[in-house]
CSV table of C-alpha atoms and ligand atoms in Angstrom, one decimal:
chain,number,residue,atom,x,y,z
A,12,UNK,CA,27.9,-69.0,-22.9
A,13,UNK,CA,28.3,-71.9,-20.6
A,14,UNK,CA,26.3,-75.0,-20.9
A,15,UNK,CA,22.7,-75.0,-19.8
A,16,UNK,CA,21.6,-76.9,-16.7
A,17,UNK,CA,18.3,-78.6,-17.0
A,18,UNK,CA,15.7,-79.7,-14.4
A,19,UNK,CA,16.0,-83.2,-13.1
A,20,UNK,CA,14.0,-85.7,-15.2
A,21,UNK,CA,10.5,-86.1,-13.8
A,22,UNK,CA,10.6,-82.9,-11.7
A,23,UNK,CA,8.5,-80.1,-13.1
A,24,UNK,CA,8.5,-76.3,-12.9
A,25,UNK,CA,5.1,-74.8,-12.4
A,26,UNK,CA,5.3,-71.7,-14.6
A,27,UNK,CA,3.3,-68.5,-14.0
A,28,UNK,CA,0.7,-69.5,-16.6
A,29,UNK,CA,0.0,-72.7,-14.5
A,30,UNK,CA,0.2,-71.1,-11.1
A,31,UNK,CA,-3.4,-69.7,-10.9
A,32,UNK,CA,-4.8,-73.3,-11.1
A,33,UNK,CA,-2.5,-74.4,-8.3
A,34,UNK,CA,-3.4,-71.3,-6.2
A,35,UNK,CA,-7.1,-71.9,-6.8
A,36,UNK,CA,-6.8,-75.6,-5.8
A,37,UNK,CA,-5.0,-74.8,-2.6
A,38,UNK,CA,-7.4,-71.9,-1.7
A,39,UNK,CA,-10.5,-74.1,-2.2
A,40,UNK,CA,-8.9,-77.0,-0.4
A,41,UNK,CA,-7.9,-74.9,2.6
A,42,UNK,CA,-11.5,-73.6,2.8
A,43,UNK,CA,-13.2,-77.0,2.4
A,44,UNK,CA,-10.8,-78.7,5.0
A,45,UNK,CA,-11.6,-75.9,7.5
A,46,UNK,CA,-15.3,-76.2,6.8
A,47,UNK,CA,-15.0,-79.9,8.0
A,48,UNK,CA,-12.9,-79.0,11.0
A,49,UNK,CA,-9.6,-80.2,9.8
A,50,UNK,CA,-6.4,-78.3,10.9
A,51,UNK,CA,-3.3,-77.9,8.9
A,52,UNK,CA,0.0,-79.5,9.9
A,53,UNK,CA,3.3,-78.7,8.1
A,54,UNK,CA,6.0,-81.3,8.0
A,55,UNK,CA,9.7,-81.7,6.8
A,56,UNK,CA,10.3,-83.1,3.3
A,57,UNK,CA,13.1,-85.3,4.7
A,58,UNK,CA,12.6,-88.0,7.3
A,59,UNK,CA,14.6,-91.0,8.5
A,60,UNK,CA,14.5,-93.8,6.0
A,61,UNK,CA,13.4,-96.1,8.8
A,62,UNK,CA,10.1,-94.3,9.2
A,63,UNK,CA,9.0,-95.2,5.6
A,64,UNK,CA,10.3,-98.8,5.9
A,65,UNK,CA,8.2,-99.3,9.0
A,66,UNK,CA,5.1,-97.3,7.9
A,67,UNK,CA,4.9,-98.1,4.2
A,68,UNK,CA,6.4,-101.6,4.4
A,69,UNK,CA,9.7,-102.9,3.2
A,70,UNK,CA,8.3,-105.1,0.4
A,71,UNK,CA,6.4,-102.3,-1.3
A,72,UNK,CA,7.5,-100.8,-4.7
A,73,UNK,CA,7.7,-97.4,-3.0
A,74,UNK,CA,10.2,-98.5,-0.4
A,75,UNK,CA,12.0,-101.1,-2.5
A,76,UNK,CA,12.5,-99.3,-5.7
A,77,UNK,CA,11.3,-95.7,-5.6
A,78,UNK,CA,12.7,-94.0,-2.6
A,79,UNK,CA,15.3,-91.2,-2.8
A,80,UNK,CA,17.5,-92.2,0.1
A,81,UNK,CA,20.9,-90.9,1.1
A,82,UNK,CA,23.3,-90.6,4.0
A,83,UNK,CA,23.7,-87.1,5.3
A,84,UNK,CA,27.1,-85.8,6.4
A,85,UNK,CA,26.6,-87.1,9.9
A,86,UNK,CA,25.9,-90.6,8.6
A,87,UNK,CA,22.1,-90.6,9.1
A,88,UNK,CA,20.1,-92.6,6.7
A,89,UNK,CA,17.5,-90.2,5.3
A,90,UNK,CA,14.8,-90.2,2.6
A,91,UNK,CA,12.9,-87.7,0.7
A,92,UNK,CA,9.3,-88.4,1.7
A,93,UNK,CA,7.5,-90.7,-0.9
A,94,UNK,CA,4.1,-89.9,0.7
A,95,UNK,CA,2.7,-87.8,3.6
A,96,UNK,CA,0.8,-90.2,5.9
A,97,UNK,CA,4.0,-91.6,7.6
A,98,UNK,CA,5.2,-88.1,8.5
A,99,UNK,CA,1.8,-87.0,9.9
A,100,UNK,CA,1.8,-90.1,12.1
A,101,UNK,CA,5.4,-89.6,13.2
A,102,UNK,CA,4.7,-86.0,14.1
A,103,UNK,CA,1.5,-86.9,15.9
A,104,UNK,CA,3.3,-89.4,18.1
A,105,UNK,CA,6.2,-87.1,18.7
A,106,UNK,CA,4.0,-84.3,19.9
A,107,UNK,CA,1.5,-86.4,21.8
A,108,UNK,CA,-1.4,-85.5,19.5
A,109,UNK,CA,-3.0,-88.9,19.8
A,110,UNK,CA,-3.4,-89.3,23.6
A,111,UNK,CA,-7.1,-89.7,24.2
A,112,UNK,CA,-7.7,-87.2,21.5
A,113,UNK,CA,-9.5,-87.1,18.2
A,114,UNK,CA,-7.4,-85.3,15.5
A,115,UNK,CA,-8.5,-84.1,12.1
A,116,UNK,CA,-5.5,-83.0,10.1
A,117,UNK,CA,-4.4,-82.0,6.6
A,118,UNK,CA,-1.1,-81.3,5.0
A,119,UNK,CA,0.3,-80.8,1.5
A,120,UNK,CA,3.5,-80.5,-0.4
A,121,UNK,CA,6.0,-82.3,-2.7
A,122,UNK,CA,6.7,-86.0,-2.5
A,123,UNK,CA,9.3,-88.0,-4.4
A,124,UNK,CA,9.3,-91.4,-6.1
A,125,UNK,CA,11.8,-92.7,-8.5
A,126,UNK,CA,9.2,-93.9,-11.1
A,127,UNK,CA,9.3,-93.9,-14.9
A,128,UNK,CA,8.2,-90.4,-15.9
A,129,UNK,CA,5.2,-90.1,-18.2
A,130,UNK,CA,2.0,-88.0,-18.5
A,131,UNK,CA,0.5,-87.8,-15.0
A,132,UNK,CA,3.5,-89.6,-13.4
A,133,UNK,CA,6.5,-87.7,-12.1
A,134,UNK,CA,9.4,-88.1,-9.8
A,135,UNK,CA,8.6,-85.0,-7.8
A,136,UNK,CA,4.8,-84.6,-7.5
A,137,UNK,CA,2.5,-83.0,-4.9
A,138,UNK,CA,-0.1,-84.3,-2.7
A,139,UNK,CA,-3.0,-82.9,-0.7
A,140,UNK,CA,-3.4,-85.2,2.3
A,141,UNK,CA,-6.1,-85.5,4.8
A,142,UNK,CA,-5.9,-87.7,7.9
A,143,UNK,CA,-8.2,-88.3,10.9
A,144,UNK,CA,-7.3,-90.2,14.1
A,145,UNK,CA,-8.9,-91.6,17.2
A,146,UNK,CA,-12.3,-92.6,15.6
A,147,UNK,CA,-12.8,-96.2,14.7
A,148,UNK,CA,-16.5,-96.0,13.7
A,149,UNK,CA,-17.6,-96.0,10.0
A,150,UNK,CA,-19.2,-92.5,10.3
A,151,UNK,CA,-15.7,-91.2,10.0
A,152,UNK,CA,-15.1,-93.2,6.8
A,153,UNK,CA,-18.2,-91.5,5.4
A,154,UNK,CA,-17.1,-88.1,6.5
A,155,UNK,CA,-13.7,-88.3,4.9
A,156,UNK,CA,-15.0,-89.6,1.6
A,157,UNK,CA,-17.7,-86.9,1.6
A,158,UNK,CA,-14.9,-84.3,2.3
A,159,UNK,CA,-13.0,-85.3,-0.9
A,160,UNK,CA,-16.3,-85.2,-2.9
A,161,UNK,CA,-17.0,-81.7,-1.5
A,162,UNK,CA,-13.6,-80.6,-2.6
A,163,UNK,CA,-14.1,-81.8,-6.2
A,164,UNK,CA,-17.6,-80.3,-6.3
A,165,UNK,CA,-16.4,-76.9,-4.9
A,166,UNK,CA,-13.6,-76.9,-7.5
A,167,UNK,CA,-16.0,-77.6,-10.3
A,168,UNK,CA,-14.3,-80.8,-11.6
A,169,UNK,CA,-16.5,-83.8,-12.2
A,170,UNK,CA,-16.8,-87.1,-14.1
A,171,UNK,CA,-15.0,-89.2,-11.4
A,172,UNK,CA,-15.7,-92.7,-10.5
A,173,UNK,CA,-15.5,-93.6,-6.8
A,174,UNK,CA,-14.5,-97.2,-6.1
A,175,UNK,CA,-14.8,-98.9,-2.8
A,176,UNK,CA,-13.5,-102.0,-1.1
A,177,UNK,CA,-12.9,-103.4,2.3
A,178,UNK,CA,-9.8,-105.2,3.4
A,179,UNK,CA,-11.2,-106.1,6.8
A,180,UNK,CA,-9.1,-106.6,9.9
A,181,UNK,CA,-5.5,-107.9,9.8
A,182,UNK,CA,-6.8,-111.4,10.7
A,183,UNK,CA,-9.2,-111.3,7.8
A,184,UNK,CA,-6.4,-110.3,5.5
A,185,UNK,CA,-4.2,-113.0,6.7
A,186,UNK,CA,-6.8,-115.7,6.2
A,187,UNK,CA,-7.7,-114.4,2.7
A,188,UNK,CA,-4.0,-114.1,1.8
A,189,UNK,CA,-3.6,-117.8,2.4
A,190,UNK,CA,-6.6,-118.6,0.2
A,191,UNK,CA,-5.3,-116.3,-2.5
A,192,UNK,CA,-1.8,-117.8,-2.5
A,193,UNK,CA,-3.3,-121.4,-2.7
A,194,UNK,CA,-5.2,-120.3,-5.8
A,195,UNK,CA,-2.4,-118.4,-7.5
A,196,UNK,CA,0.1,-121.2,-6.9
A,197,UNK,CA,-1.9,-123.3,-9.3
A,198,UNK,CA,-1.2,-120.8,-12.1
A,199,UNK,CA,2.3,-119.8,-10.9
A,200,UNK,CA,4.1,-120.5,-14.2
A,201,UNK,CA,1.6,-118.3,-16.1
A,202,UNK,CA,2.0,-115.3,-13.8
A,203,UNK,CA,4.1,-112.3,-14.8
A,204,UNK,CA,7.5,-112.1,-13.1
A,205,UNK,CA,6.6,-109.3,-10.7
A,206,UNK,CA,3.5,-111.2,-9.6
A,207,UNK,CA,5.5,-114.4,-9.1
A,208,UNK,CA,7.8,-112.6,-6.8
A,209,UNK,CA,5.0,-110.9,-4.9
A,210,UNK,CA,3.4,-114.3,-4.4
A,211,UNK,CA,5.9,-114.9,-1.6
A,212,UNK,CA,6.5,-111.4,-0.4
A,213,UNK,CA,3.2,-109.5,-0.7
A,214,UNK,CA,0.5,-111.6,-2.5
A,215,UNK,CA,-2.4,-109.1,-2.1
A,216,UNK,CA,-0.4,-106.8,-4.3
A,217,UNK,CA,-0.9,-109.3,-7.2
A,218,UNK,CA,-4.5,-108.1,-7.3
A,219,UNK,CA,-3.2,-104.8,-8.4
A,220,UNK,CA,-1.4,-106.2,-11.5
A,221,UNK,CA,-2.0,-104.6,-14.8
A,222,UNK,CA,-0.5,-107.4,-16.8
A,223,UNK,CA,-3.3,-109.0,-19.1
A,224,UNK,CA,-2.3,-112.6,-18.5
A,225,UNK,CA,-2.3,-112.2,-14.8
A,226,UNK,CA,-5.5,-110.3,-14.8
A,227,UNK,CA,-7.2,-113.2,-16.7
A,228,UNK,CA,-6.0,-115.6,-13.9
A,229,UNK,CA,-7.3,-113.1,-11.3
A,230,UNK,CA,-10.8,-113.4,-12.8
A,231,UNK,CA,-11.3,-116.7,-11.0
A,232,UNK,CA,-9.5,-115.8,-7.8
A,233,UNK,CA,-11.2,-115.8,-4.4
A,234,UNK,CA,-12.5,-112.3,-3.6
A,235,UNK,CA,-11.7,-110.5,-0.4
A,236,UNK,CA,-15.2,-109.1,0.4
A,237,UNK,CA,-16.5,-112.7,0.4
A,238,UNK,CA,-14.1,-113.5,3.3
A,239,UNK,CA,-14.9,-110.6,5.6
A,240,UNK,CA,-15.9,-111.4,9.2
A,241,UNK,CA,-19.2,-110.1,10.6
A,242,UNK,CA,-17.8,-107.0,12.2
A,243,UNK,CA,-15.8,-106.0,9.1
A,244,UNK,CA,-18.9,-106.6,7.0
A,245,UNK,CA,-21.1,-104.5,9.3
A,246,UNK,CA,-18.5,-101.7,9.2
A,247,UNK,CA,-18.4,-101.8,5.4
A,248,UNK,CA,-22.2,-101.9,5.0
A,249,UNK,CA,-22.6,-98.9,7.3
A,250,UNK,CA,-20.1,-97.0,5.2
A,251,UNK,CA,-22.0,-97.8,2.0
A,252,UNK,CA,-25.3,-96.8,3.6
A,253,UNK,CA,-23.8,-93.5,4.9
A,254,UNK,CA,-22.6,-92.7,1.4
A,255,UNK,CA,-25.9,-93.5,-0.2
A,256,UNK,CA,-27.6,-91.2,2.5
A,257,UNK,CA,-25.5,-88.4,1.3
A,258,UNK,CA,-26.2,-89.1,-2.4
A,259,UNK,CA,-22.5,-90.1,-3.1
A,260,UNK,CA,-22.4,-92.7,-5.9
A,261,UNK,CA,-19.8,-95.4,-5.7
A,262,UNK,CA,-18.9,-98.8,-7.3
A,263,UNK,CA,-17.7,-101.8,-5.4
A,264,UNK,CA,-14.4,-103.1,-6.7
A,265,UNK,CA,-13.4,-106.4,-4.9
A,266,UNK,CA,-9.9,-106.1,-6.4
A,267,UNK,CA,-9.1,-102.7,-5.1
A,268,UNK,CA,-6.1,-102.9,-2.8
A,269,UNK,CA,-3.9,-100.0,-2.0
A,270,UNK,CA,-0.2,-99.9,-2.9
A,271,UNK,CA,0.8,-99.3,0.6
A,272,UNK,CA,0.9,-101.9,3.4
A,273,UNK,CA,-0.9,-100.3,6.2
A,274,UNK,CA,-4.5,-100.3,5.1
A,275,UNK,CA,-7.4,-102.0,6.9
A,276,UNK,CA,-11.2,-102.0,6.4
A,277,UNK,CA,-12.4,-99.3,3.9
A,278,UNK,CA,-10.2,-98.5,1.0
A,279,UNK,CA,-11.3,-96.1,-1.8
A,280,UNK,CA,-10.0,-94.5,-5.0
A,281,UNK,CA,-11.4,-91.8,-7.4
A,282,UNK,CA,-10.4,-92.3,-11.0
A,283,UNK,CA,-11.1,-90.3,-14.1
A,284,UNK,CA,-11.1,-91.6,-17.7
A,285,UNK,CA,-10.0,-88.1,-18.8
A,286,UNK,CA,-6.5,-88.8,-17.3
A,287,UNK,CA,-5.6,-91.7,-19.6
A,288,UNK,CA,-3.4,-94.5,-18.1
A,289,UNK,CA,-2.6,-92.7,-14.8
A,290,UNK,CA,-6.2,-92.4,-13.9
A,291,UNK,CA,-6.2,-92.3,-10.1
A,292,UNK,CA,-6.6,-88.8,-8.7
A,293,UNK,CA,-7.3,-89.6,-5.1
A,294,UNK,CA,-6.8,-92.7,-3.0
A,295,UNK,CA,-7.0,-93.6,0.6
A,296,UNK,CA,-8.4,-95.8,3.3
A,297,UNK,CA,-8.4,-96.8,6.9
A,298,UNK,CA,-5.2,-97.8,8.7
A,299,UNK,CA,-6.1,-98.7,12.2
A,300,UNK,CA,-2.8,-100.3,13.1
A,301,UNK,CA,-0.4,-97.8,11.8
A,302,UNK,CA,0.0,-95.5,14.8
A,303,UNK,CA,0.8,-98.4,17.1
A,304,UNK,CA,3.1,-99.9,14.6
A,305,UNK,CA,5.1,-96.7,14.7
A,306,UNK,CA,5.3,-96.7,18.5
A,307,UNK,CA,2.3,-94.6,19.4
A,308,UNK,CA,-0.8,-95.5,21.5
A,309,UNK,CA,-3.3,-97.7,19.8
A,310,UNK,CA,-5.1,-95.2,17.6
A,311,UNK,CA,-7.4,-95.8,14.6
A,312,UNK,CA,-6.8,-93.7,11.6
A,313,UNK,CA,-8.1,-93.0,8.1
A,314,UNK,CA,-7.0,-90.7,5.3
A,315,UNK,CA,-6.5,-90.0,1.7
A,316,UNK,CA,-4.1,-88.3,-0.7
A,317,UNK,CA,-4.9,-86.4,-3.8
A,318,UNK,CA,-2.4,-86.2,-6.7
A,319,UNK,CA,-2.2,-82.4,-7.2
A,320,UNK,CA,-0.7,-82.5,-10.7
A,321,UNK,CA,-3.5,-84.9,-11.9
A,322,UNK,CA,-6.2,-82.8,-10.4
A,323,UNK,CA,-4.8,-79.7,-12.0
A,324,UNK,CA,-4.8,-81.5,-15.3
A,325,UNK,CA,-8.5,-82.2,-14.8
A,326,UNK,CA,-9.1,-78.5,-13.8
A,327,UNK,CA,-7.5,-77.5,-17.1
A,328,UNK,CA,-9.2,-80.1,-19.2
A,329,UNK,CA,-12.6,-79.2,-17.8
A,330,UNK,CA,-11.8,-75.5,-18.1
A,331,UNK,CA,-12.5,-74.7,-14.4
A,332,UNK,CA,-12.9,-70.9,-14.2
A,333,UNK,CA,-9.8,-69.3,-12.5
A,334,UNK,CA,-9.7,-66.0,-10.8
A,335,UNK,CA,-7.9,-63.3,-12.8
A,336,UNK,CA,-4.3,-62.9,-11.7
A,337,UNK,CA,-2.6,-60.3,-13.9
A,338,UNK,CA,-2.5,-56.6,-13.1
A,339,UNK,CA,-5.7,-54.5,-13.6
A,340,UNK,CA,-3.7,-51.2,-13.7
A,341,UNK,CA,-0.3,-50.3,-15.2
A,342,UNK,CA,1.2,-47.1,-13.8
A,343,UNK,CA,3.4,-45.2,-16.4
A,344,UNK,CA,5.6,-42.6,-15.0
A,345,UNK,CA,8.4,-40.3,-16.4
A,346,UNK,CA,10.2,-37.3,-15.0
A,347,UNK,CA,12.2,-36.5,-12.0
A,348,UNK,CA,9.2,-35.2,-10.1
A,349,UNK,CA,6.8,-37.7,-11.4
A,350,UNK,CA,8.8,-40.8,-10.5
A,351,UNK,CA,8.7,-40.6,-6.7
A,352,UNK,CA,5.2,-39.1,-6.8
A,353,UNK,CA,3.9,-42.1,-8.8
A,354,UNK,CA,5.6,-44.5,-6.3
A,355,UNK,CA,3.9,-42.9,-3.4
A,356,UNK,CA,0.5,-42.8,-5.2
A,357,UNK,CA,0.8,-46.4,-6.1
A,358,UNK,CA,1.3,-47.3,-2.4
A,359,UNK,CA,-1.7,-45.2,-1.5
A,360,UNK,CA,-3.9,-46.9,-4.2
A,361,UNK,CA,-2.9,-50.4,-3.1
A,362,UNK,CA,-3.6,-49.6,0.5
A,363,UNK,CA,-7.0,-47.9,-0.1
A,364,UNK,CA,-8.3,-50.4,-2.7
A,365,UNK,CA,-8.0,-53.9,-1.3
A,366,UNK,CA,-7.8,-56.4,-4.1
A,367,UNK,CA,-6.3,-53.9,-6.5
A,368,UNK,CA,-3.5,-55.4,-8.7
A,369,UNK,CA,-1.3,-52.4,-9.8
A,370,UNK,CA,1.9,-52.7,-11.6
A,371,UNK,CA,4.2,-49.7,-11.3
A,372,UNK,CA,6.5,-49.2,-14.3
A,373,UNK,CA,10.2,-49.7,-13.4
A,374,UNK,CA,13.3,-49.3,-15.6
A,375,UNK,CA,12.2,-46.0,-17.3
A,376,UNK,CA,11.3,-45.9,-20.9
A,377,UNK,CA,9.5,-43.4,-23.2
A,378,UNK,CA,5.7,-43.1,-22.9
A,379,UNK,CA,5.3,-45.3,-26.0
A,380,UNK,CA,7.5,-48.1,-24.5
A,381,UNK,CA,5.7,-47.9,-21.2
A,382,UNK,CA,2.3,-48.1,-22.9
A,383,UNK,CA,3.5,-51.1,-24.8
A,384,UNK,CA,4.4,-52.8,-21.5
A,385,UNK,CA,1.1,-51.8,-20.1
A,386,UNK,CA,-0.7,-53.4,-23.0
A,387,UNK,CA,1.4,-56.6,-22.8
A,388,UNK,CA,0.7,-56.8,-19.0
A,389,UNK,CA,-3.0,-57.4,-19.8
A,390,UNK,CA,-4.1,-54.5,-17.6
A,391,UNK,CA,-7.4,-52.7,-18.3
A,392,UNK,CA,-6.2,-49.2,-17.5
A,393,UNK,CA,-3.0,-47.3,-17.7
A,394,UNK,CA,-2.3,-44.4,-15.3
A,395,UNK,CA,0.1,-41.8,-16.8
A,396,UNK,CA,2.1,-39.4,-14.7
A,397,UNK,CA,4.6,-36.9,-16.1
A,398,UNK,CA,6.2,-34.0,-14.4
A,399,UNK,CA,3.5,-31.6,-15.7
A,400,UNK,CA,0.7,-33.7,-14.3
A,401,UNK,CA,2.6,-34.1,-11.1
A,402,UNK,CA,2.9,-30.4,-10.7
A,403,UNK,CA,-0.8,-29.9,-11.4
A,404,UNK,CA,-1.8,-32.7,-9.0
A,405,UNK,CA,-3.5,-34.7,-11.7
A,406,UNK,CA,-3.1,-38.1,-13.4
A,407,UNK,CA,-4.2,-39.4,-16.8
A,408,UNK,CA,-6.4,-42.5,-16.8
A,409,UNK,CA,-6.4,-44.3,-20.1
A,410,UNK,CA,-8.5,-47.3,-21.0
A,411,UNK,CA,-6.3,-50.0,-22.6
A,412,UNK,CA,-9.2,-52.1,-23.8
A,413,UNK,CA,-11.3,-50.1,-26.2
A,414,UNK,CA,-12.8,-46.7,-26.4
A,415,UNK,CA,-12.0,-43.3,-25.2
A,416,UNK,CA,-9.2,-40.7,-24.9
A,417,UNK,CA,-7.2,-40.5,-21.7
A,418,UNK,CA,-9.0,-38.5,-19.0
A,419,UNK,CA,-7.3,-36.2,-16.6
A,420,UNK,CA,-8.3,-36.9,-13.0
A,421,UNK,CA,-7.3,-35.0,-9.9
A,422,UNK,CA,-5.0,-37.2,-7.6
A,423,UNK,CA,-7.5,-36.7,-4.8
A,424,UNK,CA,-10.3,-38.1,-6.9
A,425,UNK,CA,-8.3,-41.1,-8.3
A,426,UNK,CA,-8.9,-43.7,-5.6
A,427,UNK,CA,-12.7,-43.2,-5.8
A,428,UNK,CA,-12.6,-43.2,-9.6
A,429,UNK,CA,-10.6,-46.5,-9.8
A,430,UNK,CA,-12.8,-48.1,-7.2
A,431,UNK,CA,-15.8,-47.4,-9.4
A,432,UNK,CA,-14.1,-48.5,-12.6
A,433,UNK,CA,-12.8,-51.7,-11.1
A,434,UNK,CA,-15.7,-52.4,-8.7
A,435,UNK,CA,-13.4,-52.5,-5.7
A,436,UNK,CA,-14.1,-51.5,-2.1
A,437,UNK,CA,-12.5,-48.1,-1.1
A,438,UNK,CA,-10.9,-47.6,2.3
A,439,UNK,CA,-10.4,-44.1,3.8
B,1,LIG,P1,-0.7,-95.0,-9.0
B,1,LIG,O1,-1.6,-96.2,-9.0
B,1,LIG,O2,-1.2,-94.0,-10.0
B,1,LIG,O3,0.7,-95.3,-9.0
B,1,LIG,P2,-0.5,-94.9,-6.2
B,1,LIG,O4,-1.4,-95.9,-5.7
B,1,LIG,O5,0.9,-95.1,-6.2
B,1,LIG,O6,-1.0,-94.3,-7.6
B,1,LIG,P3,-0.8,-93.2,-3.8
B,1,LIG,O7,0.5,-93.6,-3.2
B,1,LIG,O8,-2.1,-93.7,-3.2
B,1,LIG,O9,-0.8,-93.5,-5.4
B,1,LIG,O10,-0.8,-91.6,-4.0
B,1,LIG,C1,-2.0,-90.9,-4.0
B,1,LIG,C2,-2.2,-90.1,-5.3
B,1,LIG,O11,-1.0,-89.5,-5.7
B,1,LIG,C3,-2.6,-91.0,-6.5
B,1,LIG,O12,-3.9,-91.3,-6.5
B,1,LIG,C4,-2.1,-90.1,-7.7
B,1,LIG,O13,-3.1,-89.2,-8.0
B,1,LIG,C5,-0.9,-89.4,-7.1
B,1,LIG,N1,0.3,-90.0,-7.6
B,1,LIG,C6,0.9,-91.2,-7.2
B,1,LIG,N2,2.1,-91.4,-7.8
B,1,LIG,C7,2.3,-90.3,-8.6
B,1,LIG,C8,3.3,-89.9,-9.5
B,1,LIG,N3,4.4,-90.6,-9.7
B,1,LIG,N4,3.2,-88.7,-10.2
B,1,LIG,C9,2.1,-87.9,-10.0
B,1,LIG,N5,1.1,-88.2,-9.2
B,1,LIG,C10,1.2,-89.4,-8.5
B,2,LIG,MG1,2.2,-95.9,-7.6
């Protein structure tokens, strides 16, 4: 045997046992997004590296340390996308989606970051992403937060904490940034190394530090919400009122800043203590300057991204009921005449009984072998067709879960009988 090749570190397979949770999440998400009037957009996994440098920011961890970048055979600098917002904005500009139009969009798929893999943190992970453009008013902030809440509720996961902050306008940020730097400089020698470096490159990011010594210093730091100008404050207060009107609980966190550079005004994050150290399951905020920064018309925007793996972990931990996925019926067949007859009958049953999950035996085998496969498949019923039955136009129906001998049923009666047993609709 030649040597095994393993998956790349931090990149996971989603095995069939996990797939139902993923399917459920995507089905519910698509339904909820449509219910709020959001349309799906599908984007390439690879973009020009330049896009992320300009959108996410050159002095962010994501761009500085975590991007998978390479030169293609034509010499283009490309990157695997580390997030979805930049691509949505790029596509929106390219296809003229932002000219005097409001857009409500969502997309999903894998994103890539070269991080240290651990529980809840991977190098390929998946995001569900929602973005809305062309509306600067706080009613949209409320809508988009309510949309995420609705998704969690419809999925049946709970126990989240929603944290909220406002970063104000770019001018507010700049003024606050100066005050923060003044304060932190006084403690420079006690800051951790990353924070010292960020002090000159991206000081707001220091607020995000998880290092205990730095956190202690931050206790006395000036707080962003105290420095908001009147319009930013009014915006933020309207968002809070709107959330309260909808009965959505939140906590203000003056230190909440997002890891990416383009945020303005409202920022938010849902965390769950059930996730351990990687506790953020959904994060987002307003980014009113981003479209223009990428060469589009001035267009306000707001959005969020959900970490799919983390949400699936919560679905499992909270034992969210999942729809059954395995076959309901296993069709055993043996004999020259029975084999093609069973294949035809299986097609007829699948067509006439929408929702039926029927597994047709393949690869031969004695009745005993086939019944063992039927049992292992988790099906509730086995259908058995041999040459004798085929000649007589009958099929045996055997319950695999519990009582009763196999019953012989006329082929013409079978669709109706199965529909009744499995509570499925029957088409003519
Ligand atoms: P974190 O603070 O956990 O690093 P982040 O601020 O980098 O998160 P975003 O860039 O806002 O995260 O991405 C949105 C969501 O994607 C996060 O809330 C999280 O659920 C998920 N996420 C981020 N990085 C990873 C990762 N490496 N592996 C799995 N999920 C991730
Ligand atoms: Mg991160």
